[in-house]
């Protein structure tokens, strides 16, 4: 990757920062081991979505590296909603399983919300259960969704606190946009931002995006954020991981973010790369949530 051309431009390094967090996690795993507790995460994959397979493999591998027990459940694409609900019931009842993650998206014949609602809120390390999303909105202690938590942590550990800043989020998904807005608007020294959410129906999106001190792209469209949407000196966080066909690449595709990185680079104070930005942070926060779940359940 080409490095920023201005000496002052910061590349927010999610790989490096996530490695620090994983080291902290290793210490927590050892402390739990001293008390005879082996944390366990069940990762459920339904179907053959190629991107989901990559994410799930990465989550499982990180578990094993840290000494977290990984319970793999790979189910065929024609699994019924009832079968998946049955599995979640078993995982909810299993004392070795402290966290449950069902990789999204699910095949269209399964209601994602019905599945997420069935996961015990105490094992909901994705933070997608309505009890946790409700608590997040209320500013109560809860499991925070991993990608939003990763964006917040990446900004703070890179020296770009969102406090008092205008954060514009482009994208309103339940996985990123909405919970990230709820998180960054919290009354907290790590948040305290003024938050605007834009989406596909927003009028004058470039004009609003240009008002951002911190611009977060989570819309799932390759290279959507162009220089006309970015204020000089803005901090840009790119949540997008999009596969674009590339016959010149051994895999036949390459990964690009939601931000036109090379075009935007000369304008920004700081930016995240793709890959190596938010992606590894998501996994680190998942590990943190899993350890927290194990810790909480050990005192239950
Ligand atoms: N699909 C994309 N991101 C996520 C995530 O953070 N958790 C789950 N379960 N599925 C996803």
Tab-separated table of C-alpha atoms in Angstrom, residues 24-269:
chain	number	residue	atom	x	y	z
A	24	UNK	CA	-4.470	-7.592	27.046
A	25	UNK	CA	-6.976	-10.372	26.369
A	26	UNK	CA	-4.272	-13.015	26.868
A	27	UNK	CA	-3.682	-11.661	30.363
A	28	UNK	CA	-7.423	-11.930	31.096
A	29	UNK	CA	-7.494	-15.509	29.765
A	30	UNK	CA	-4.666	-16.434	32.158
A	31	UNK	CA	-6.487	-14.849	35.094
A	32	UNK	CA	-9.620	-16.831	34.249
A	33	UNK	CA	-7.512	-20.014	33.866
A	34	UNK	CA	-6.147	-19.470	37.402
A	35	UNK	CA	-9.749	-19.702	38.573
A	36	UNK	CA	-10.349	-22.849	36.489
A	37	UNK	CA	-12.424	-21.079	33.840
A	38	UNK	CA	-11.841	-21.667	30.135
A	39	UNK	CA	-13.827	-19.083	28.159
A	40	UNK	CA	-15.840	-20.512	25.256
A	41	UNK	CA	-17.294	-18.914	22.122
A	42	UNK	CA	-19.738	-20.663	19.797
A	43	UNK	CA	-19.543	-19.333	16.227
A	44	UNK	CA	-22.441	-20.405	14.033
A	45	UNK	CA	-22.249	-20.181	10.243
A	46	UNK	CA	-25.218	-21.021	8.023
A	47	UNK	CA	-24.546	-21.565	4.319
A	48	UNK	CA	-21.616	-20.826	2.061
A	49	UNK	CA	-21.291	-17.030	1.883
A	50	UNK	CA	-17.574	-16.709	0.958
A	51	UNK	CA	-16.949	-13.491	2.913
A	52	UNK	CA	-18.719	-14.909	5.998
A	53	UNK	CA	-16.551	-18.039	5.798
A	54	UNK	CA	-13.406	-15.885	5.891
A	55	UNK	CA	-14.652	-13.832	8.872
A	56	UNK	CA	-15.734	-16.923	10.793
A	57	UNK	CA	-12.400	-18.657	10.215
A	58	UNK	CA	-10.589	-15.586	11.450
A	59	UNK	CA	-12.759	-15.368	14.592
A	60	UNK	CA	-12.178	-19.049	15.380
A	61	UNK	CA	-8.423	-18.804	14.797
A	62	UNK	CA	-8.137	-15.794	17.079
A	63	UNK	CA	-10.016	-17.683	19.811
A	64	UNK	CA	-7.571	-20.577	19.605
A	65	UNK	CA	-4.528	-18.295	19.672
A	66	UNK	CA	-5.771	-16.722	22.893
A	67	UNK	CA	-6.817	-19.943	24.601
A	68	UNK	CA	-10.529	-19.327	24.213
A	69	UNK	CA	-12.403	-22.544	23.406
A	70	UNK	CA	-14.062	-22.259	20.004
A	71	UNK	CA	-17.247	-24.222	19.281
A	72	UNK	CA	-17.758	-24.395	15.506
A	73	UNK	CA	-21.224	-24.983	14.081
A	74	UNK	CA	-21.266	-24.954	10.270
A	75	UNK	CA	-24.771	-25.597	9.023
A	76	UNK	CA	-26.024	-26.127	5.466
A	77	UNK	CA	-27.797	-23.292	3.619
A	78	UNK	CA	-31.136	-25.158	3.798
A	79	UNK	CA	-31.120	-25.299	7.618
A	80	UNK	CA	-34.578	-24.309	8.850
A	81	UNK	CA	-35.272	-21.511	11.293
A	82	UNK	CA	-36.553	-24.141	13.765
A	83	UNK	CA	-33.311	-26.120	13.539
A	84	UNK	CA	-31.247	-23.001	14.145
A	85	UNK	CA	-33.464	-21.996	17.086
A	86	UNK	CA	-33.011	-25.493	18.514
A	87	UNK	CA	-29.201	-25.143	18.307
A	88	UNK	CA	-29.313	-21.726	19.977
A	89	UNK	CA	-31.414	-23.214	22.789
A	90	UNK	CA	-28.715	-25.853	23.349
A	91	UNK	CA	-25.919	-23.265	23.296
A	92	UNK	CA	-27.829	-21.031	25.726
A	93	UNK	CA	-27.998	-23.977	28.140
A	94	UNK	CA	-24.377	-25.126	27.723
A	95	UNK	CA	-22.210	-23.901	30.635
A	96	UNK	CA	-19.005	-24.252	28.543
A	97	UNK	CA	-20.345	-21.725	26.029
A	98	UNK	CA	-20.033	-18.172	27.364
A	99	UNK	CA	-20.614	-16.350	24.079
A	100	UNK	CA	-22.754	-17.092	21.022
A	101	UNK	CA	-22.221	-15.498	17.625
A	102	UNK	CA	-24.422	-16.238	14.617
A	103	UNK	CA	-22.674	-14.838	11.551
A	104	UNK	CA	-24.814	-12.480	9.470
A	105	UNK	CA	-26.233	-12.404	6.866
A	106	UNK	CA	-28.437	-15.492	7.227
A	107	UNK	CA	-30.143	-17.141	4.230
A	108	UNK	CA	-33.325	-15.235	3.299
A	109	UNK	CA	-35.724	-17.946	4.580
A	110	UNK	CA	-34.500	-17.366	8.166
A	111	UNK	CA	-35.560	-14.291	10.143
A	112	UNK	CA	-32.364	-12.718	11.469
A	113	UNK	CA	-34.200	-10.827	14.176
A	114	UNK	CA	-35.995	-13.965	15.425
A	115	UNK	CA	-32.635	-15.717	15.697
A	116	UNK	CA	-30.925	-12.811	17.449
A	117	UNK	CA	-33.844	-12.510	19.885
A	118	UNK	CA	-33.374	-16.181	20.877
A	119	UNK	CA	-29.746	-15.745	22.030
A	120	UNK	CA	-29.452	-15.276	25.774
A	121	UNK	CA	-28.624	-11.576	26.380
A	122	UNK	CA	-25.871	-12.739	28.780
A	123	UNK	CA	-24.168	-14.676	25.935
A	124	UNK	CA	-24.888	-12.069	23.253
A	125	UNK	CA	-21.262	-11.078	22.555
A	126	UNK	CA	-22.363	-9.392	19.290
A	127	UNK	CA	-24.595	-7.022	21.257
A	128	UNK	CA	-27.469	-7.480	18.792
A	129	UNK	CA	-30.168	-8.715	21.228
A	130	UNK	CA	-32.842	-6.066	21.937
A	131	UNK	CA	-31.932	-6.142	25.645
A	132	UNK	CA	-28.381	-5.078	24.762
A	133	UNK	CA	-29.342	-2.599	22.010
A	134	UNK	CA	-31.890	-1.063	24.408
A	135	UNK	CA	-29.316	-0.821	27.191
A	136	UNK	CA	-26.837	0.775	24.775
A	137	UNK	CA	-29.376	3.476	23.928
A	138	UNK	CA	-30.052	4.043	27.630
A	139	UNK	CA	-26.346	4.284	28.423
A	140	UNK	CA	-26.459	1.171	30.632
A	141	UNK	CA	-23.693	-1.402	30.969
A	142	UNK	CA	-24.127	-3.923	28.107
A	143	UNK	CA	-22.415	-5.849	25.319
A	144	UNK	CA	-21.561	-3.255	22.662
A	145	UNK	CA	-21.557	-4.476	19.030
A	146	UNK	CA	-17.989	-5.304	18.004
A	147	UNK	CA	-17.499	-3.125	14.920
A	148	UNK	CA	-18.802	0.079	16.554
A	149	UNK	CA	-16.732	-0.676	19.671
A	150	UNK	CA	-13.718	-1.296	17.421
A	151	UNK	CA	-14.165	2.061	15.641
A	152	UNK	CA	-14.348	3.891	18.981
A	153	UNK	CA	-11.305	2.096	20.365
A	154	UNK	CA	-9.300	2.673	17.171
A	155	UNK	CA	-10.027	6.408	17.250
A	156	UNK	CA	-9.158	6.763	20.917
A	157	UNK	CA	-5.993	4.660	20.832
A	158	UNK	CA	-4.868	6.579	17.708
A	159	UNK	CA	-5.242	9.877	19.600
A	160	UNK	CA	-8.439	11.107	17.918
A	161	UNK	CA	-11.013	11.338	20.685
A	162	UNK	CA	-14.556	11.853	19.391
A	163	UNK	CA	-15.336	14.108	22.377
A	164	UNK	CA	-17.059	17.316	21.240
A	165	UNK	CA	-16.426	16.432	17.587
A	166	UNK	CA	-18.980	16.276	14.789
A	167	UNK	CA	-19.058	12.630	13.722
A	168	UNK	CA	-20.889	11.926	10.472
A	169	UNK	CA	-21.721	8.251	9.937
A	170	UNK	CA	-22.634	7.202	6.407
A	171	UNK	CA	-24.751	4.045	6.780
A	172	UNK	CA	-27.642	3.101	9.071
A	173	UNK	CA	-27.320	-0.677	9.500
A	174	UNK	CA	-28.215	-2.444	12.750
A	175	UNK	CA	-24.682	-3.907	12.815
A	176	UNK	CA	-22.698	-0.676	12.441
A	177	UNK	CA	-24.394	2.674	11.731
A	178	UNK	CA	-27.166	2.713	14.336
A	179	UNK	CA	-25.238	1.220	17.289
A	180	UNK	CA	-22.179	3.365	16.470
A	181	UNK	CA	-24.310	6.502	16.645
A	182	UNK	CA	-25.752	5.353	19.987
A	183	UNK	CA	-22.248	4.653	21.297
A	184	UNK	CA	-20.577	7.905	20.233
A	185	UNK	CA	-23.412	10.133	21.434
A	186	UNK	CA	-23.146	8.694	24.990
A	187	UNK	CA	-22.351	10.991	27.842
A	188	UNK	CA	-18.861	9.603	28.407
A	189	UNK	CA	-15.285	10.885	28.093
A	190	UNK	CA	-14.727	8.243	25.380
A	191	UNK	CA	-17.729	9.448	23.370
A	192	UNK	CA	-19.495	12.815	23.853
A	193	UNK	CA	-19.711	13.384	20.080
A	194	UNK	CA	-22.280	15.270	18.043
A	195	UNK	CA	-23.538	12.579	15.689
A	196	UNK	CA	-25.239	12.755	12.293
A	197	UNK	CA	-26.325	9.638	10.399
A	198	UNK	CA	-26.564	9.777	6.604
A	199	UNK	CA	-27.834	7.032	4.320
A	200	UNK	CA	-28.864	6.232	0.760
A	201	UNK	CA	-31.850	8.593	0.921
A	202	UNK	CA	-30.008	11.544	2.466
A	203	UNK	CA	-30.290	14.747	0.437
A	204	UNK	CA	-27.072	16.761	0.040
A	205	UNK	CA	-24.946	13.941	1.448
A	206	UNK	CA	-21.624	15.478	0.269
A	207	UNK	CA	-22.510	18.761	1.956
A	208	UNK	CA	-23.280	17.032	5.269
A	209	UNK	CA	-20.271	14.725	5.070
A	210	UNK	CA	-18.036	17.761	4.533
A	211	UNK	CA	-19.115	19.048	7.954
A	212	UNK	CA	-17.582	16.028	9.660
A	213	UNK	CA	-14.576	16.278	11.927
A	214	UNK	CA	-14.704	12.479	11.928
A	215	UNK	CA	-16.282	10.792	8.909
A	216	UNK	CA	-17.209	7.126	9.262
A	217	UNK	CA	-18.125	5.187	6.126
A	218	UNK	CA	-20.256	2.086	6.683
A	219	UNK	CA	-22.480	1.934	3.618
A	220	UNK	CA	-21.099	-1.146	1.846
A	221	UNK	CA	-20.466	0.551	-1.504
A	222	UNK	CA	-16.891	0.411	-2.871
A	223	UNK	CA	-15.155	3.810	-3.074
A	224	UNK	CA	-18.392	5.659	-2.187
A	225	UNK	CA	-16.610	8.433	-0.266
A	226	UNK	CA	-14.901	10.769	-2.722
A	227	UNK	CA	-12.799	13.883	-1.997
A	228	UNK	CA	-15.769	16.264	-2.446
A	229	UNK	CA	-17.324	14.654	0.680
A	230	UNK	CA	-14.271	15.201	2.886
A	231	UNK	CA	-13.270	18.357	4.728
A	232	UNK	CA	-9.561	19.267	4.749
A	233	UNK	CA	-8.052	17.819	7.914
A	234	UNK	CA	-10.877	15.351	8.597
A	235	UNK	CA	-10.337	11.985	10.293
A	236	UNK	CA	-11.773	9.179	8.146
A	237	UNK	CA	-12.738	5.701	9.363
A	238	UNK	CA	-13.531	3.175	6.638
A	239	UNK	CA	-15.692	0.271	7.845
A	240	UNK	CA	-16.318	-1.131	4.356
A	241	UNK	CA	-14.822	-4.430	3.214
A	242	UNK	CA	-15.937	-4.904	-0.388
A	243	UNK	CA	-14.768	-7.512	-2.876
A	244	UNK	CA	-14.244	-6.082	-6.348
A	245	UNK	CA	-13.367	-8.330	-9.297
A	246	UNK	CA	-9.677	-8.110	-10.240
A	247	UNK	CA	-8.455	-10.625	-12.837
A	248	UNK	CA	-4.859	-9.556	-12.082
A	249	UNK	CA	-5.161	-10.748	-8.474
A	250	UNK	CA	-4.506	-14.415	-7.557
A	251	UNK	CA	-7.901	-14.651	-5.843
A	252	UNK	CA	-9.701	-12.972	-8.745
A	253	UNK	CA	-10.809	-10.104	-6.522
A	254	UNK	CA	-9.357	-7.494	-4.195
A	255	UNK	CA	-10.707	-5.853	-1.069
A	256	UNK	CA	-11.575	-2.179	-1.129
A	257	UNK	CA	-13.256	0.002	1.445
A	258	UNK	CA	-16.169	2.416	1.192
A	259	UNK	CA	-13.656	5.264	0.853
A	260	UNK	CA	-11.704	6.087	-2.295
A	261	UNK	CA	-8.501	5.868	-0.238
A	262	UNK	CA	-5.938	7.215	-2.716
A	263	UNK	CA	-8.154	10.123	-3.810
A	264	UNK	CA	-9.086	11.165	-0.272
A	265	UNK	CA	-5.633	10.705	1.254
A	266	UNK	CA	-4.200	14.159	0.410
A	267	UNK	CA	-7.076	15.861	2.290
A	268	UNK	CA	-7.191	13.937	5.565
A	269	UNK	CA	-5.425	14.229	8.906
